[in-house]
Amino acid sequence: MKKFTFSFLAIIGFLFSVQAQDGSQTSQGSWLIEANTGFGGDGLAAHSANTGFGLVSSGDATIWSIGAEGGYFIADDLALKAGLGYSDFDGTTIFSYKLGAKYYVISTVPVQVDITGASIQDATENPLWVGLQGGYAIFLTDHISIEPGLRYNVSLNEDFSDDGIFEFRIGFALFF
């Protein structure tokens, strides 16, 4: 119980010491590297184009993913981004890609629009999505943020899936 209480108090203290962001992290000429985790969706369609970290197990099937995204701020608060990912679906290889733009409203509210797709080993159809994402950037230091948010993926390939996917995400970003 002492360890739990100490850990809880340390986390609360850390959160209260979080520094306010002054916008310099998202200024023109800065770089961004981020990794995301996603929670939501169901099955292969939900995790077939993943440029983040993920692990989903349903019945006898397991999907794991690893990836990252990077971006360059072409203007204050506006970054162009690209991402790559690798997933394994019970031995089936999936390579994912993402291209998009991310805008930080008042330098702390990230809004993103992107195209995400994948190449699935031996598949006759591959997914293609338009993603819409929004959240809040909690800057822990001048160069590190945690960005919880919501994402909705709209399918552009009805032969693969005509369902949209709604996700809760937690992103971790480095700025330099």
PDB file of C-alpha atoms in Angstrom:
ATOM      1  CA  MET A   1       0.000   0.000   0.000  1.00  0.00           C
ATOM      2  CA  LYS A   2       2.903   2.354   0.726  1.00  0.00           C
ATOM      3  CA  LYS A   3       4.295   1.848  -2.783  1.00  0.00           C
ATOM      4  CA  PHE A   4       0.910   2.583  -4.316  1.00  0.00           C
ATOM      5  CA  THR A   5       0.442   5.740  -2.213  1.00  0.00           C
ATOM      6  CA  PHE A   6       3.952   6.970  -3.018  1.00  0.00           C
ATOM      7  CA  SER A   7       3.482   6.277  -6.740  1.00  0.00           C
ATOM      8  CA  PHE A   8       0.118   8.034  -6.757  1.00  0.00           C
ATOM      9  CA  LEU A   9       1.525  11.107  -4.996  1.00  0.00           C
ATOM     10  CA  ALA A  10       4.558  11.184  -7.300  1.00  0.00           C
ATOM     11  CA  ILE A  11       2.302  11.139 -10.374  1.00  0.00           C
ATOM     12  CA  ILE A  12       0.084  13.904  -8.973  1.00  0.00           C
ATOM     13  CA  GLY A  13       3.134  16.014  -8.131  1.00  0.00           C
ATOM     14  CA  PHE A  14       4.554  15.459 -11.598  1.00  0.00           C
ATOM     15  CA  LEU A  15       1.297  16.505 -13.249  1.00  0.00           C
ATOM     16  CA  PHE A  16       1.131  19.691 -11.186  1.00  0.00           C
ATOM     17  CA  SER A  17       4.699  20.546 -12.169  1.00  0.00           C
ATOM     18  CA  VAL A  18       3.964  20.273 -15.896  1.00  0.00           C
ATOM     19  CA  GLN A  19       5.259  23.348 -17.648  1.00  0.00           C
ATOM     20  CA  ALA A  20       3.042  25.570 -19.736  1.00  0.00           C
ATOM     21  CA  GLN A  21       3.842  25.546 -23.430  1.00  0.00           C
ATOM     22  CA  ASP A  22       4.966  28.786 -25.013  1.00  0.00           C
ATOM     23  CA  GLY A  23       4.554  27.683 -28.648  1.00  0.00           C
ATOM     24  CA  SER A  24       8.268  27.436 -29.439  1.00  0.00           C
ATOM     25  CA  GLN A  25       7.959  23.645 -29.792  1.00  0.00           C
ATOM     26  CA  THR A  26       5.532  24.063 -32.681  1.00  0.00           C
ATOM     27  CA  SER A  27       7.247  26.998 -34.381  1.00  0.00           C
ATOM     28  CA  GLN A  28       8.269  26.983 -38.036  1.00  0.00           C
ATOM     29  CA  GLY A  29      11.419  24.957 -38.665  1.00  0.00           C
ATOM     30  CA  SER A  30      10.900  22.569 -35.716  1.00  0.00           C
ATOM     31  CA  TRP A  31      10.711  18.787 -36.048  1.00  0.00           C
ATOM     32  CA  LEU A  32       8.276  16.317 -34.484  1.00  0.00           C
ATOM     33  CA  ILE A  33       8.626  12.579 -33.825  1.00  0.00           C
ATOM     34  CA  GLU A  34       5.701  10.714 -32.318  1.00  0.00           C
ATOM     35  CA  ALA A  35       4.412   7.288 -31.460  1.00  0.00           C
ATOM     36  CA  ASN A  36       0.777   6.525 -30.774  1.00  0.00           C
ATOM     37  CA  THR A  37      -1.246   3.823 -29.131  1.00  0.00           C
ATOM     38  CA  GLY A  38      -4.804   3.205 -30.237  1.00  0.00           C
ATOM     39  CA  PHE A  39      -7.738   1.697 -28.391  1.00  0.00           C
ATOM     40  CA  GLY A  40     -10.935   0.913 -30.214  1.00  0.00           C
ATOM     41  CA  GLY A  41     -12.157  -0.649 -33.374  1.00  0.00           C
ATOM     42  CA  ASP A  42     -12.469  -4.390 -33.825  1.00  0.00           C
ATOM     43  CA  GLY A  43     -10.555  -7.011 -35.750  1.00  0.00           C
ATOM     44  CA  LEU A  44      -8.243  -6.819 -38.757  1.00  0.00           C
ATOM     45  CA  ALA A  45      -9.850  -3.733 -40.276  1.00  0.00           C
ATOM     46  CA  ALA A  46      -9.235  -1.707 -37.129  1.00  0.00           C
ATOM     47  CA  HIS A  47      -5.515  -2.461 -36.977  1.00  0.00           C
ATOM     48  CA  SER A  48      -4.568  -3.159 -40.573  1.00  0.00           C
ATOM     49  CA  ALA A  49      -3.062   0.280 -41.235  1.00  0.00           C
ATOM     50  CA  ASN A  50      -1.314   1.154 -38.004  1.00  0.00           C
ATOM     51  CA  THR A  51       1.683   3.486 -37.693  1.00  0.00           C
ATOM     52  CA  GLY A  52       1.712   3.251 -33.901  1.00  0.00           C
ATOM     53  CA  PHE A  53       2.005   0.634 -31.193  1.00  0.00           C
ATOM     54  CA  GLY A  54      -0.760  -1.887 -30.774  1.00  0.00           C
ATOM     55  CA  LEU A  55      -1.650  -5.342 -29.525  1.00  0.00           C
ATOM     56  CA  VAL A  56      -5.073  -6.890 -30.065  1.00  0.00           C
ATOM     57  CA  SER A  57      -6.106 -10.451 -29.344  1.00  0.00           C
ATOM     58  CA  SER A  58      -9.513 -11.785 -30.276  1.00  0.00           C
ATOM     59  CA  GLY A  59     -10.206 -15.486 -30.026  1.00  0.00           C
ATOM     60  CA  ASP A  60      -7.260 -17.300 -31.620  1.00  0.00           C
ATOM     61  CA  ALA A  61      -6.066 -14.243 -33.597  1.00  0.00           C
ATOM     62  CA  THR A  62      -3.440 -11.773 -32.404  1.00  0.00           C
ATOM     63  CA  ILE A  63      -2.369  -8.564 -34.156  1.00  0.00           C
ATOM     64  CA  TRP A  64       0.660  -6.571 -33.003  1.00  0.00           C
ATOM     65  CA  SER A  65       1.969  -3.347 -34.491  1.00  0.00           C
ATOM     66  CA  ILE A  66       4.985  -1.087 -34.216  1.00  0.00           C
ATOM     67  CA  GLY A  67       5.599   2.208 -35.976  1.00  0.00           C
ATOM     68  CA  ALA A  68       6.264   5.917 -35.689  1.00  0.00           C
ATOM     69  CA  GLU A  69       5.494   9.221 -37.364  1.00  0.00           C
ATOM     70  CA  GLY A  70       7.606  12.270 -38.034  1.00  0.00           C
ATOM     71  CA  GLY A  71       6.853  15.788 -39.140  1.00  0.00           C
ATOM     72  CA  TYR A  72       8.307  19.144 -40.022  1.00  0.00           C
ATOM     73  CA  PHE A  73       6.657  22.449 -39.092  1.00  0.00           C
ATOM     74  CA  ILE A  74       6.315  24.363 -42.364  1.00  0.00           C
ATOM     75  CA  ALA A  75       4.644  27.234 -40.499  1.00  0.00           C
ATOM     76  CA  ASP A  76       3.995  28.049 -36.850  1.00  0.00           C
ATOM     77  CA  ASP A  77       1.754  25.281 -35.425  1.00  0.00           C
ATOM     78  CA  LEU A  78       1.424  23.452 -38.816  1.00  0.00           C
ATOM     79  CA  ALA A  79       3.395  20.269 -39.481  1.00  0.00           C
ATOM     80  CA  LEU A  80       3.447  18.014 -42.515  1.00  0.00           C
ATOM     81  CA  LYS A  81       3.758  14.415 -41.336  1.00  0.00           C
ATOM     82  CA  ALA A  82       4.643  10.962 -42.611  1.00  0.00           C
ATOM     83  CA  GLY A  83       4.533   7.638 -40.820  1.00  0.00           C
ATOM     84  CA  LEU A  84       5.513   4.017 -41.326  1.00  0.00           C
ATOM     85  CA  GLY A  85       4.418   0.903 -39.492  1.00  0.00           C
ATOM     86  CA  TYR A  86       4.800  -2.847 -39.415  1.00  0.00           C
ATOM     87  CA  SER A  87       2.165  -5.273 -38.171  1.00  0.00           C
ATOM     88  CA  ASP A  88       1.881  -9.019 -37.836  1.00  0.00           C
ATOM     89  CA  PHE A  89      -1.503 -10.733 -37.976  1.00  0.00           C
ATOM     90  CA  ASP A  90      -0.844 -14.378 -37.058  1.00  0.00           C
ATOM     91  CA  GLY A  91       2.054 -14.598 -39.552  1.00  0.00           C
ATOM     92  CA  THR A  92       0.616 -12.239 -42.168  1.00  0.00           C
ATOM     93  CA  THR A  93       2.870  -9.212 -42.731  1.00  0.00           C
ATOM     94  CA  ILE A  94       1.347  -5.736 -43.012  1.00  0.00           C
ATOM     95  CA  PHE A  95       3.306  -2.605 -43.974  1.00  0.00           C
ATOM     96  CA  SER A  96       1.507   0.679 -43.263  1.00  0.00           C
ATOM     97  CA  TYR A  97       2.026   4.279 -44.345  1.00  0.00           C
ATOM     98  CA  LYS A  98       0.530   7.642 -43.423  1.00  0.00           C
ATOM     99  CA  LEU A  99       0.731  11.123 -44.975  1.00  0.00           C
ATOM    100  CA  GLY A 100      -0.985  14.130 -43.492  1.00  0.00           C
ATOM    101  CA  ALA A 101      -0.961  17.465 -41.750  1.00  0.00           C
ATOM    102  CA  LYS A 102      -1.217  18.343 -38.070  1.00  0.00           C
ATOM    103  CA  TYR A 103      -2.201  21.786 -36.794  1.00  0.00           C
ATOM    104  CA  TYR A 104      -1.838  22.888 -33.168  1.00  0.00           C
ATOM    105  CA  VAL A 105      -4.680  25.306 -32.361  1.00  0.00           C
ATOM    106  CA  ILE A 106      -3.375  27.792 -29.756  1.00  0.00           C
ATOM    107  CA  SER A 107      -0.213  25.642 -29.747  1.00  0.00           C
ATOM    108  CA  THR A 108      -1.827  22.984 -27.501  1.00  0.00           C
ATOM    109  CA  VAL A 109      -4.829  21.466 -29.317  1.00  0.00           C
ATOM    110  CA  PRO A 110      -3.605  19.184 -32.128  1.00  0.00           C
ATOM    111  CA  VAL A 111      -5.958  18.547 -35.048  1.00  0.00           C
ATOM    112  CA  GLN A 112      -4.831  16.126 -37.751  1.00  0.00           C
ATOM    113  CA  VAL A 113      -6.042  15.028 -41.184  1.00  0.00           C
ATOM    114  CA  ASP A 114      -4.267  12.216 -43.026  1.00  0.00           C
ATOM    115  CA  ILE A 115      -4.412   9.394 -45.533  1.00  0.00           C
ATOM    116  CA  THR A 116      -3.467   6.010 -44.086  1.00  0.00           C
ATOM    117  CA  GLY A 117      -3.007   2.842 -46.089  1.00  0.00           C
ATOM    118  CA  ALA A 118      -1.405  -0.575 -45.930  1.00  0.00           C
ATOM    119  CA  SER A 119       0.001  -3.362 -48.022  1.00  0.00           C
ATOM    120  CA  ILE A 120      -1.131  -6.724 -46.653  1.00  0.00           C
ATOM    121  CA  GLN A 121       0.794  -9.843 -47.628  1.00  0.00           C
ATOM    122  CA  ASP A 122      -1.162 -12.021 -50.114  1.00  0.00           C
ATOM    123  CA  ALA A 123      -4.291  -9.829 -49.840  1.00  0.00           C
ATOM    124  CA  THR A 124      -6.537  -9.138 -52.828  1.00  0.00           C
ATOM    125  CA  GLU A 125      -7.649  -5.825 -51.272  1.00  0.00           C
ATOM    126  CA  ASN A 126      -5.721  -3.358 -49.139  1.00  0.00           C
ATOM    127  CA  PRO A 127      -7.174  -0.726 -46.811  1.00  0.00           C
ATOM    128  CA  LEU A 128      -7.121   3.009 -47.438  1.00  0.00           C
ATOM    129  CA  TRP A 129      -8.488   5.451 -44.863  1.00  0.00           C
ATOM    130  CA  VAL A 130      -8.951   9.167 -44.321  1.00  0.00           C
ATOM    131  CA  GLY A 131      -8.215   9.878 -40.685  1.00  0.00           C
ATOM    132  CA  LEU A 132      -9.530  12.786 -38.617  1.00  0.00           C
ATOM    133  CA  GLN A 133      -7.963  13.267 -35.206  1.00  0.00           C
ATOM    134  CA  GLY A 134      -8.127  15.797 -32.378  1.00  0.00           C
ATOM    135  CA  GLY A 135      -6.803  15.970 -28.859  1.00  0.00           C
ATOM    136  CA  TYR A 136      -4.879  17.973 -26.304  1.00  0.00           C
ATOM    137  CA  ALA A 137      -1.096  18.284 -25.937  1.00  0.00           C
ATOM    138  CA  ILE A 138       0.157  18.076 -22.363  1.00  0.00           C
ATOM    139  CA  PHE A 139       3.742  19.353 -22.451  1.00  0.00           C
ATOM    140  CA  LEU A 140       5.808  17.627 -19.778  1.00  0.00           C
ATOM    141  CA  THR A 141       8.959  19.513 -20.776  1.00  0.00           C
ATOM    142  CA  ASP A 142       9.936  21.867 -23.583  1.00  0.00           C
ATOM    143  CA  HIS A 143      10.565  18.848 -25.826  1.00  0.00           C
ATOM    144  CA  ILE A 144       8.116  16.132 -24.710  1.00  0.00           C
ATOM    145  CA  SER A 145       4.333  15.937 -24.803  1.00  0.00           C
ATOM    146  CA  ILE A 146       1.611  13.398 -24.153  1.00  0.00           C
ATOM    147  CA  GLU A 147      -1.339  13.835 -26.506  1.00  0.00           C
ATOM    148  CA  PRO A 148      -4.546  11.996 -25.640  1.00  0.00           C
ATOM    149  CA  GLY A 149      -7.166  12.293 -28.341  1.00  0.00           C
ATOM    150  CA  LEU A 150      -9.936  10.829 -30.448  1.00  0.00           C
ATOM    151  CA  ARG A 151      -9.590   9.567 -34.024  1.00  0.00           C
ATOM    152  CA  TYR A 152     -12.087   8.540 -36.669  1.00  0.00           C
ATOM    153  CA  ASN A 153     -11.028   6.643 -39.810  1.00  0.00           C
ATOM    154  CA  VAL A 154     -13.276   6.762 -42.864  1.00  0.00           C
ATOM    155  CA  SER A 155     -12.759   3.881 -45.301  1.00  0.00           C
ATOM    156  CA  LEU A 156     -11.920   4.797 -48.907  1.00  0.00           C
ATOM    157  CA  ASN A 157     -11.860   1.170 -50.066  1.00  0.00           C
ATOM    158  CA  GLU A 158     -15.305  -0.356 -49.674  1.00  0.00           C
ATOM    159  CA  ASP A 159     -14.021  -3.684 -51.033  1.00  0.00           C
ATOM    160  CA  PHE A 160     -11.799  -3.968 -47.935  1.00  0.00           C
ATOM    161  CA  SER A 161     -14.169  -2.435 -45.383  1.00  0.00           C
ATOM    162  CA  ASP A 162     -17.012   0.058 -45.562  1.00  0.00           C
ATOM    163  CA  ASP A 163     -17.032   0.597 -41.787  1.00  0.00           C
ATOM    164  CA  GLY A 164     -15.533   3.633 -40.100  1.00  0.00           C
ATOM    165  CA  ILE A 165     -13.301   3.102 -37.087  1.00  0.00           C
ATOM    166  CA  PHE A 166     -13.466   5.211 -33.936  1.00  0.00           C
ATOM    167  CA  GLU A 167     -10.429   5.139 -31.605  1.00  0.00           C
ATOM    168  CA  PHE A 168      -9.166   6.658 -28.393  1.00  0.00           C
ATOM    169  CA  ARG A 169      -5.429   7.385 -28.768  1.00  0.00           C
ATOM    170  CA  ILE A 170      -2.564   8.348 -26.551  1.00  0.00           C
ATOM    171  CA  GLY A 171       0.360   9.870 -28.407  1.00  0.00           C
ATOM    172  CA  PHE A 172       3.870  10.566 -27.197  1.00  0.00           C
ATOM    173  CA  ALA A 173       5.724  13.307 -29.068  1.00  0.00           C
ATOM    174  CA  LEU A 174       9.274  14.665 -29.121  1.00  0.00           C
ATOM    175  CA  PHE A 175       9.944  18.181 -30.427  1.00  0.00           C
ATOM    176  CA  PHE A 176      13.306  19.538 -31.537  1.00  0.00           C
TER     177      PHE A 176
END
